[in-house]
Amino acid sequence: MTSLIRHVTIDCADAYALATFWSQVLDQPLHEEDRPGDPMALIEAAGLLFITVPDAKTGKNRVHVDLQPQDRTRDEEVERLLALGATVFDDQRRPDGTGWVVMADPEGNEFCVERSAGERGE
């Protein structure tokens, strides 16, 4: 018998607030029982579980997600995410249109935005 990954758990200062940000990024709802102030929040469809912990983030993530926009370009997605509260951490876009953007969520967790399938010619 093998194992499966049920959730990817993200430690954070405010589980509900950070889960709400990611809910908007992924256009997936929070679990129906999640409320502000809860110590845990779940985006079930994405398998992301957010848990409030007392420790602050102190270094680079060892695991991060790579986002691929489905209905917009990479650059349009970067602008949308900036409006939601993300920041650009490292811009790896190249003049020929290749590359990616490393962003950080409101608590500083890094993630990447890649080119869309249409931009890749897939």
PDB file of C-alpha atoms in Angstrom:
ATOM      1  CA  MET A   1       0.000   0.000   0.000  1.00  0.00           C
ATOM      2  CA  THR A   2       1.332   3.467  -0.873  1.00  0.00           C
ATOM      3  CA  SER A   3       0.748   6.846   0.729  1.00  0.00           C
ATOM      4  CA  LEU A   4      -0.795   9.926  -0.816  1.00  0.00           C
ATOM      5  CA  ILE A   5      -0.330  13.569   0.003  1.00  0.00           C
ATOM      6  CA  ARG A   6      -3.538  14.707   1.650  1.00  0.00           C
ATOM      7  CA  HIS A   7      -2.510  18.323   2.259  1.00  0.00           C
ATOM      8  CA  VAL A   8       0.468  20.578   1.902  1.00  0.00           C
ATOM      9  CA  THR A   9       0.556  22.424   5.228  1.00  0.00           C
ATOM     10  CA  ILE A  10       1.693  26.032   5.452  1.00  0.00           C
ATOM     11  CA  ASP A  11       2.625  27.445   8.855  1.00  0.00           C
ATOM     12  CA  CYS A  12       1.671  31.102   9.157  1.00  0.00           C
ATOM     13  CA  ALA A  13       0.806  33.941  11.532  1.00  0.00           C
ATOM     14  CA  ASP A  14      -2.881  34.138  10.517  1.00  0.00           C
ATOM     15  CA  ALA A  15      -4.278  30.993   8.923  1.00  0.00           C
ATOM     16  CA  TYR A  16      -7.594  32.490   7.831  1.00  0.00           C
ATOM     17  CA  ALA A  17      -6.066  35.646   6.309  1.00  0.00           C
ATOM     18  CA  LEU A  18      -3.379  33.778   4.379  1.00  0.00           C
ATOM     19  CA  ALA A  19      -5.825  31.095   3.237  1.00  0.00           C
ATOM     20  CA  THR A  20      -8.144  33.867   2.023  1.00  0.00           C
ATOM     21  CA  PHE A  21      -5.296  35.327  -0.079  1.00  0.00           C
ATOM     22  CA  TRP A  22      -4.556  31.915  -1.629  1.00  0.00           C
ATOM     23  CA  SER A  23      -8.267  31.277  -2.125  1.00  0.00           C
ATOM     24  CA  GLN A  24      -8.371  34.389  -4.310  1.00  0.00           C
ATOM     25  CA  VAL A  25      -5.143  33.435  -6.118  1.00  0.00           C
ATOM     26  CA  LEU A  26      -6.483  29.983  -6.992  1.00  0.00           C
ATOM     27  CA  ASP A  27     -10.159  30.962  -7.317  1.00  0.00           C
ATOM     28  CA  GLN A  28     -11.006  28.093  -4.961  1.00  0.00           C
ATOM     29  CA  PRO A  29     -13.195  28.427  -1.868  1.00  0.00           C
ATOM     30  CA  LEU A  30     -12.132  28.032   1.721  1.00  0.00           C
ATOM     31  CA  HIS A  31     -13.706  25.126   3.580  1.00  0.00           C
ATOM     32  CA  GLU A  32     -17.269  26.062   4.524  1.00  0.00           C
ATOM     33  CA  GLU A  33     -16.515  25.837   8.262  1.00  0.00           C
ATOM     34  CA  ASP A  34     -13.497  28.202   8.220  1.00  0.00           C
ATOM     35  CA  ARG A  35     -13.929  31.572   9.953  1.00  0.00           C
ATOM     36  CA  PRO A  36     -11.695  34.550  10.829  1.00  0.00           C
ATOM     37  CA  GLY A  37      -9.574  33.787  13.873  1.00  0.00           C
ATOM     38  CA  ASP A  38      -9.639  30.017  13.354  1.00  0.00           C
ATOM     39  CA  PRO A  39      -6.245  28.385  13.974  1.00  0.00           C
ATOM     40  CA  MET A  40      -6.552  26.363  10.750  1.00  0.00           C
ATOM     41  CA  ALA A  41      -8.026  27.040   7.316  1.00  0.00           C
ATOM     42  CA  LEU A  42      -8.326  24.697   4.345  1.00  0.00           C
ATOM     43  CA  ILE A  43      -8.562  25.098   0.582  1.00  0.00           C
ATOM     44  CA  GLU A  44      -9.708  21.550   0.009  1.00  0.00           C
ATOM     45  CA  ALA A  45      -9.673  21.562  -3.809  1.00  0.00           C
ATOM     46  CA  ALA A  46      -6.007  22.641  -3.809  1.00  0.00           C
ATOM     47  CA  GLY A  47      -4.956  20.474  -0.881  1.00  0.00           C
ATOM     48  CA  LEU A  48      -3.583  23.475   1.033  1.00  0.00           C
ATOM     49  CA  LEU A  49      -3.919  23.576   4.812  1.00  0.00           C
ATOM     50  CA  PHE A  50      -2.912  26.738   6.684  1.00  0.00           C
ATOM     51  CA  ILE A  51      -2.058  26.541  10.385  1.00  0.00           C
ATOM     52  CA  THR A  52      -1.425  29.465  12.720  1.00  0.00           C
ATOM     53  CA  VAL A  53       1.885  29.040  14.559  1.00  0.00           C
ATOM     54  CA  PRO A  54       3.761  31.400  16.918  1.00  0.00           C
ATOM     55  CA  ASP A  55       7.034  31.212  14.963  1.00  0.00           C
ATOM     56  CA  ALA A  56       7.839  33.836  12.331  1.00  0.00           C
ATOM     57  CA  LYS A  57       9.169  32.887   8.888  1.00  0.00           C
ATOM     58  CA  THR A  58      12.938  33.229   9.087  1.00  0.00           C
ATOM     59  CA  GLY A  59      14.385  31.976   5.794  1.00  0.00           C
ATOM     60  CA  LYS A  60      13.784  30.821   2.261  1.00  0.00           C
ATOM     61  CA  ASN A  61      11.025  28.286   1.645  1.00  0.00           C
ATOM     62  CA  ARG A  62      12.264  24.745   1.099  1.00  0.00           C
ATOM     63  CA  VAL A  63       9.045  23.954  -0.822  1.00  0.00           C
ATOM     64  CA  HIS A  64       7.102  26.357  -3.004  1.00  0.00           C
ATOM     65  CA  VAL A  65       4.334  26.278  -5.599  1.00  0.00           C
ATOM     66  CA  ASP A  66       4.673  27.179  -9.277  1.00  0.00           C
ATOM     67  CA  LEU A  67       1.582  28.792 -10.774  1.00  0.00           C
ATOM     68  CA  GLN A  68       0.715  28.583 -14.461  1.00  0.00           C
ATOM     69  CA  PRO A  69      -2.032  31.030 -15.504  1.00  0.00           C
ATOM     70  CA  GLN A  70      -4.887  29.393 -17.381  1.00  0.00           C
ATOM     71  CA  ASP A  71      -6.819  32.318 -18.838  1.00  0.00           C
ATOM     72  CA  ARG A  72      -4.269  35.146 -18.949  1.00  0.00           C
ATOM     73  CA  THR A  73      -0.596  35.747 -19.603  1.00  0.00           C
ATOM     74  CA  ARG A  74       2.136  35.442 -17.016  1.00  0.00           C
ATOM     75  CA  ASP A  75       2.489  39.226 -16.856  1.00  0.00           C
ATOM     76  CA  GLU A  76      -1.274  39.749 -16.462  1.00  0.00           C
ATOM     77  CA  GLU A  77      -1.273  37.196 -13.637  1.00  0.00           C
ATOM     78  CA  VAL A  78       1.640  38.957 -11.916  1.00  0.00           C
ATOM     79  CA  GLU A  79      -0.339  42.224 -12.004  1.00  0.00           C
ATOM     80  CA  ARG A  80      -3.453  40.503 -10.614  1.00  0.00           C
ATOM     81  CA  LEU A  81      -1.454  38.943  -7.779  1.00  0.00           C
ATOM     82  CA  LEU A  82       0.190  42.268  -6.938  1.00  0.00           C
ATOM     83  CA  ALA A  83      -3.301  43.756  -6.579  1.00  0.00           C
ATOM     84  CA  LEU A  84      -4.213  40.922  -4.170  1.00  0.00           C
ATOM     85  CA  GLY A  85      -1.242  41.766  -1.929  1.00  0.00           C
ATOM     86  CA  ALA A  86       1.648  39.695  -3.278  1.00  0.00           C
ATOM     87  CA  THR A  87       5.062  41.256  -3.897  1.00  0.00           C
ATOM     88  CA  VAL A  88       7.762  40.560  -6.478  1.00  0.00           C
ATOM     89  CA  PHE A  89      10.685  38.794  -4.808  1.00  0.00           C
ATOM     90  CA  ASP A  90      12.856  38.069  -7.871  1.00  0.00           C
ATOM     91  CA  ASP A  91      12.077  38.812 -11.510  1.00  0.00           C
ATOM     92  CA  GLN A  92      13.502  36.160 -13.853  1.00  0.00           C
ATOM     93  CA  ARG A  93      11.674  37.342 -17.004  1.00  0.00           C
ATOM     94  CA  ARG A  94      13.919  37.550 -20.061  1.00  0.00           C
ATOM     95  CA  PRO A  95      13.696  39.930 -23.039  1.00  0.00           C
ATOM     96  CA  ASP A  96      12.628  37.031 -25.312  1.00  0.00           C
ATOM     97  CA  GLY A  97       9.524  36.420 -23.135  1.00  0.00           C
ATOM     98  CA  THR A  98      10.787  33.309 -21.362  1.00  0.00           C
ATOM     99  CA  GLY A  99      11.396  33.084 -17.629  1.00  0.00           C
ATOM    100  CA  TRP A 100       9.266  33.413 -14.509  1.00  0.00           C
ATOM    101  CA  VAL A 101       8.570  35.743 -11.612  1.00  0.00           C
ATOM    102  CA  VAL A 102       9.269  34.756  -8.014  1.00  0.00           C
ATOM    103  CA  MET A 103       6.657  36.385  -5.810  1.00  0.00           C
ATOM    104  CA  ALA A 104       5.885  36.357  -2.091  1.00  0.00           C
ATOM    105  CA  ASP A 105       2.486  36.077  -0.454  1.00  0.00           C
ATOM    106  CA  PRO A 106       1.478  38.538   2.315  1.00  0.00           C
ATOM    107  CA  GLU A 107       3.476  36.509   4.890  1.00  0.00           C
ATOM    108  CA  GLY A 108       6.599  36.267   2.725  1.00  0.00           C
ATOM    109  CA  ASN A 109       6.203  32.706   1.396  1.00  0.00           C
ATOM    110  CA  GLU A 110       7.768  32.516  -2.063  1.00  0.00           C
ATOM    111  CA  PHE A 111       6.015  31.134  -5.139  1.00  0.00           C
ATOM    112  CA  CYS A 112       6.655  31.340  -8.879  1.00  0.00           C
ATOM    113  CA  VAL A 113       4.487  32.498 -11.762  1.00  0.00           C
ATOM    114  CA  GLU A 114       5.355  30.776 -15.012  1.00  0.00           C
ATOM    115  CA  ARG A 115       4.223  31.491 -18.558  1.00  0.00           C
ATOM    116  CA  SER A 116       0.782  30.264 -19.573  1.00  0.00           C
ATOM    117  CA  ALA A 117       0.432  27.231 -21.842  1.00  0.00           C
ATOM    118  CA  GLY A 118      -0.458  29.588 -24.698  1.00  0.00           C
ATOM    119  CA  GLU A 119       2.741  31.571 -24.177  1.00  0.00           C
ATOM    120  CA  ARG A 120       4.739  28.342 -24.189  1.00  0.00           C
ATOM    121  CA  GLY A 121       3.029  27.137 -27.377  1.00  0.00           C
ATOM    122  CA  GLU A 122       1.752  23.996 -25.615  1.00  0.00           C
TER     123      GLU A 122
END
